[in-house]
Amino acid sequence: MYGTDPHTLGMAMAGLSSDQTARLIRAARTSVGDELRSLTYFTEDTVEQLYLRSDLDRTADLVGFAENERGGFHSKSLYRGTQLGSYDFTIRVFDNGYLTRVIAGDKGVWVTTDGMKIDRFEELASAMDSVLRAL
């Protein structure tokens, strides 16, 4: 359930405990601050929005987004062993912000943000990867 706080938390669902949910949100907020718009956790079978900034509507098609972002599981294995090195994360650019997808093993997150400098995306991806690997 979402609270009235401007930085609302979702209930731990999709197999995450309240502590795991809080760790993901804390890592994202620490990395990108007030530019954080939303944070969604996903696996091959589940999707759960963990955070949504209070000034945004809950109208996103999470299932549609998840179907698209699950392609990252395939991409991560496809790029393994290439001369580019390991696949780290994906940034998608939109008119009103950015979506960053990070995958670790069989779980992933996508994080939406307002505009930011590129080095903050790297910091965000690193923080999300670290927490996902510990879940």
PDB file of C-alpha atoms in Angstrom:
ATOM      1  CA  MET A   1       0.000   0.000   0.000  1.00  0.00           C
ATOM      2  CA  TYR A   2       1.307   3.426  -0.839  1.00  0.00           C
ATOM      3  CA  GLY A   3       1.452   6.071   1.858  1.00  0.00           C
ATOM      4  CA  THR A   4       1.028   9.817   1.675  1.00  0.00           C
ATOM      5  CA  ASP A   5       4.729  10.538   2.106  1.00  0.00           C
ATOM      6  CA  PRO A   6       6.274  12.115  -1.026  1.00  0.00           C
ATOM      7  CA  HIS A   7       8.613   9.122  -1.220  1.00  0.00           C
ATOM      8  CA  THR A   8       6.078   6.352  -0.828  1.00  0.00           C
ATOM      9  CA  LEU A   9       6.934   2.685  -0.434  1.00  0.00           C
ATOM     10  CA  GLY A  10       5.079  -0.256  -1.889  1.00  0.00           C
ATOM     11  CA  MET A  11       4.285  -3.336   0.136  1.00  0.00           C
ATOM     12  CA  ALA A  12       6.759  -6.150  -0.154  1.00  0.00           C
ATOM     13  CA  MET A  13       5.288  -8.449  -2.777  1.00  0.00           C
ATOM     14  CA  ALA A  14       6.785 -10.398  -5.667  1.00  0.00           C
ATOM     15  CA  GLY A  15       8.625 -12.498  -3.105  1.00  0.00           C
ATOM     16  CA  LEU A  16      10.524  -9.620  -1.498  1.00  0.00           C
ATOM     17  CA  SER A  17      10.558  -8.980   2.225  1.00  0.00           C
ATOM     18  CA  SER A  18       9.938  -5.506   3.613  1.00  0.00           C
ATOM     19  CA  ASP A  19      13.663  -5.271   4.383  1.00  0.00           C
ATOM     20  CA  GLN A  20      14.661  -6.226   0.817  1.00  0.00           C
ATOM     21  CA  THR A  21      12.196  -3.702  -0.594  1.00  0.00           C
ATOM     22  CA  ALA A  22      13.557  -0.993   1.707  1.00  0.00           C
ATOM     23  CA  ARG A  23      17.163  -1.831   0.716  1.00  0.00           C
ATOM     24  CA  LEU A  24      16.394  -1.449  -2.987  1.00  0.00           C
ATOM     25  CA  ILE A  25      14.574   1.840  -2.450  1.00  0.00           C
ATOM     26  CA  ARG A  26      17.284   3.185  -0.151  1.00  0.00           C
ATOM     27  CA  ALA A  27      20.013   2.307  -2.692  1.00  0.00           C
ATOM     28  CA  ALA A  28      18.093   4.022  -5.508  1.00  0.00           C
ATOM     29  CA  ARG A  29      17.316   7.114  -3.417  1.00  0.00           C
ATOM     30  CA  THR A  30      20.925   7.366  -2.261  1.00  0.00           C
ATOM     31  CA  SER A  31      22.163   7.165  -5.868  1.00  0.00           C
ATOM     32  CA  VAL A  32      19.756   9.551  -7.578  1.00  0.00           C
ATOM     33  CA  GLY A  33      17.966  11.474  -4.817  1.00  0.00           C
ATOM     34  CA  ASP A  34      14.843  13.407  -5.725  1.00  0.00           C
ATOM     35  CA  GLU A  35      15.230  12.542  -9.416  1.00  0.00           C
ATOM     36  CA  LEU A  36      13.883   9.058  -8.596  1.00  0.00           C
ATOM     37  CA  ARG A  37      10.442   8.628 -10.164  1.00  0.00           C
ATOM     38  CA  SER A  38       9.749   4.919  -9.672  1.00  0.00           C
ATOM     39  CA  LEU A  39      11.335   1.576  -8.873  1.00  0.00           C
ATOM     40  CA  THR A  40       9.927  -1.738 -10.085  1.00  0.00           C
ATOM     41  CA  TYR A  41      11.211  -5.228  -9.267  1.00  0.00           C
ATOM     42  CA  PHE A  42      10.651  -8.103 -11.682  1.00  0.00           C
ATOM     43  CA  THR A  43      11.456 -11.729 -12.377  1.00  0.00           C
ATOM     44  CA  GLU A  44      10.327 -13.997 -15.211  1.00  0.00           C
ATOM     45  CA  ASP A  45       7.023 -14.518 -13.374  1.00  0.00           C
ATOM     46  CA  THR A  46       6.392 -11.463 -11.198  1.00  0.00           C
ATOM     47  CA  VAL A  47       6.379  -7.694 -11.284  1.00  0.00           C
ATOM     48  CA  GLU A  48       5.884  -5.280  -8.397  1.00  0.00           C
ATOM     49  CA  GLN A  49       6.247  -1.530  -8.253  1.00  0.00           C
ATOM     50  CA  LEU A  50       8.138  -0.837  -5.038  1.00  0.00           C
ATOM     51  CA  TYR A  51       8.272   2.942  -5.201  1.00  0.00           C
ATOM     52  CA  LEU A  52       6.322   5.668  -6.963  1.00  0.00           C
ATOM     53  CA  ARG A  53       6.957   9.343  -6.365  1.00  0.00           C
ATOM     54  CA  SER A  54       3.807  11.006  -5.035  1.00  0.00           C
ATOM     55  CA  ASP A  55       3.498  13.533  -7.886  1.00  0.00           C
ATOM     56  CA  LEU A  56       3.111  10.738 -10.476  1.00  0.00           C
ATOM     57  CA  ASP A  57       0.006   8.823 -11.506  1.00  0.00           C
ATOM     58  CA  ARG A  58      -0.198   5.055 -11.109  1.00  0.00           C
ATOM     59  CA  THR A  59      -1.137   4.578 -14.765  1.00  0.00           C
ATOM     60  CA  ALA A  60       1.942   2.790 -16.107  1.00  0.00           C
ATOM     61  CA  ASP A  61       1.331  -0.577 -17.747  1.00  0.00           C
ATOM     62  CA  LEU A  62       3.633  -2.562 -15.453  1.00  0.00           C
ATOM     63  CA  VAL A  63       2.849  -5.857 -17.165  1.00  0.00           C
ATOM     64  CA  GLY A  64       3.692  -4.389 -20.586  1.00  0.00           C
ATOM     65  CA  PHE A  65       6.883  -2.806 -19.283  1.00  0.00           C
ATOM     66  CA  ALA A  66       7.838  -6.083 -17.577  1.00  0.00           C
ATOM     67  CA  GLU A  67       7.351  -8.061 -20.791  1.00  0.00           C
ATOM     68  CA  ASN A  68       9.764  -5.702 -22.535  1.00  0.00           C
ATOM     69  CA  GLU A  69      12.312  -5.533 -19.710  1.00  0.00           C
ATOM     70  CA  ARG A  70      12.365  -9.333 -19.292  1.00  0.00           C
ATOM     71  CA  GLY A  71      14.155  -9.382 -22.627  1.00  0.00           C
ATOM     72  CA  GLY A  72      17.166  -8.318 -20.590  1.00  0.00           C
ATOM     73  CA  PHE A  73      17.476 -11.833 -19.175  1.00  0.00           C
ATOM     74  CA  HIS A  74      18.107 -13.068 -22.717  1.00  0.00           C
ATOM     75  CA  SER A  75      20.336 -10.096 -23.590  1.00  0.00           C
ATOM     76  CA  LYS A  76      22.534 -10.640 -20.555  1.00  0.00           C
ATOM     77  CA  SER A  77      23.301 -14.214 -21.633  1.00  0.00           C
ATOM     78  CA  LEU A  78      23.569 -13.267 -25.311  1.00  0.00           C
ATOM     79  CA  TYR A  79      26.315 -10.694 -24.655  1.00  0.00           C
ATOM     80  CA  ARG A  80      28.287 -13.024 -22.361  1.00  0.00           C
ATOM     81  CA  GLY A  81      31.773 -13.635 -23.696  1.00  0.00           C
ATOM     82  CA  THR A  82      31.761 -10.831 -26.279  1.00  0.00           C
ATOM     83  CA  GLN A  83      34.643  -8.445 -26.818  1.00  0.00           C
ATOM     84  CA  LEU A  84      32.501  -5.706 -25.302  1.00  0.00           C
ATOM     85  CA  GLY A  85      32.786  -7.353 -21.903  1.00  0.00           C
ATOM     86  CA  SER A  86      29.904  -8.211 -19.623  1.00  0.00           C
ATOM     87  CA  TYR A  87      26.512  -6.569 -19.992  1.00  0.00           C
ATOM     88  CA  ASP A  88      25.930  -4.190 -17.079  1.00  0.00           C
ATOM     89  CA  PHE A  89      22.714  -2.220 -17.551  1.00  0.00           C
ATOM     90  CA  THR A  90      20.414  -0.550 -20.066  1.00  0.00           C
ATOM     91  CA  ILE A  91      19.291   3.087 -20.212  1.00  0.00           C
ATOM     92  CA  ARG A  92      16.194   4.052 -22.190  1.00  0.00           C
ATOM     93  CA  VAL A  93      15.641   7.727 -22.974  1.00  0.00           C
ATOM     94  CA  PHE A  94      12.144   9.272 -23.011  1.00  0.00           C
ATOM     95  CA  ASP A  95      10.769  12.792 -23.361  1.00  0.00           C
ATOM     96  CA  ASN A  96      10.119  13.089 -19.606  1.00  0.00           C
ATOM     97  CA  GLY A  97      12.943  11.045 -18.137  1.00  0.00           C
ATOM     98  CA  TYR A  98      14.933   7.852 -18.236  1.00  0.00           C
ATOM     99  CA  LEU A  99      14.460   4.161 -17.500  1.00  0.00           C
ATOM    100  CA  THR A 100      17.430   2.157 -16.241  1.00  0.00           C
ATOM    101  CA  ARG A 101      17.202  -1.651 -16.220  1.00  0.00           C
ATOM    102  CA  VAL A 102      19.551  -3.745 -14.107  1.00  0.00           C
ATOM    103  CA  ILE A 103      19.541  -7.551 -14.031  1.00  0.00           C
ATOM    104  CA  ALA A 104      21.366  -9.856 -11.627  1.00  0.00           C
ATOM    105  CA  GLY A 105      20.783 -13.556 -12.109  1.00  0.00           C
ATOM    106  CA  ASP A 106      17.068 -14.283 -12.305  1.00  0.00           C
ATOM    107  CA  LYS A 107      15.859 -10.942 -10.935  1.00  0.00           C
ATOM    108  CA  GLY A 108      15.876  -7.374 -12.126  1.00  0.00           C
ATOM    109  CA  VAL A 109      14.690  -3.850 -11.523  1.00  0.00           C
ATOM    110  CA  TRP A 110      13.842  -0.922 -13.684  1.00  0.00           C
ATOM    111  CA  VAL A 111      14.204   2.515 -12.236  1.00  0.00           C
ATOM    112  CA  THR A 112      12.689   5.636 -13.772  1.00  0.00           C
ATOM    113  CA  THR A 113      14.225   9.021 -13.143  1.00  0.00           C
ATOM    114  CA  ASP A 114      14.092  12.612 -14.192  1.00  0.00           C
ATOM    115  CA  GLY A 115      17.026  13.838 -16.291  1.00  0.00           C
ATOM    116  CA  MET A 116      20.502  13.260 -14.847  1.00  0.00           C
ATOM    117  CA  LYS A 117      24.148  13.249 -15.874  1.00  0.00           C
ATOM    118  CA  ILE A 118      25.443   9.924 -17.261  1.00  0.00           C
ATOM    119  CA  ASP A 119      27.754   9.148 -14.318  1.00  0.00           C
ATOM    120  CA  ARG A 120      24.753   9.045 -11.972  1.00  0.00           C
ATOM    121  CA  PHE A 121      23.250   6.232 -14.076  1.00  0.00           C
ATOM    122  CA  GLU A 122      26.417   4.208 -13.561  1.00  0.00           C
ATOM    123  CA  GLU A 123      26.211   4.815  -9.814  1.00  0.00           C
ATOM    124  CA  LEU A 124      22.529   3.833  -9.818  1.00  0.00           C
ATOM    125  CA  ALA A 125      23.158   0.639 -11.795  1.00  0.00           C
ATOM    126  CA  SER A 126      26.017  -0.358  -9.517  1.00  0.00           C
ATOM    127  CA  ALA A 127      23.915   0.181  -6.394  1.00  0.00           C
ATOM    128  CA  MET A 128      20.963  -1.777  -7.806  1.00  0.00           C
ATOM    129  CA  ASP A 129      23.209  -4.639  -8.936  1.00  0.00           C
ATOM    130  CA  SER A 130      24.815  -4.859  -5.505  1.00  0.00           C
ATOM    131  CA  VAL A 131      21.455  -5.089  -3.718  1.00  0.00           C
ATOM    132  CA  LEU A 132      19.939  -7.515  -6.248  1.00  0.00           C
ATOM    133  CA  ARG A 133      22.897  -9.875  -5.862  1.00  0.00           C
ATOM    134  CA  ALA A 134      22.435  -9.831  -2.077  1.00  0.00           C
ATOM    135  CA  LEU A 135      18.700 -10.664  -2.246  1.00  0.00           C
TER     136      LEU A 135
END
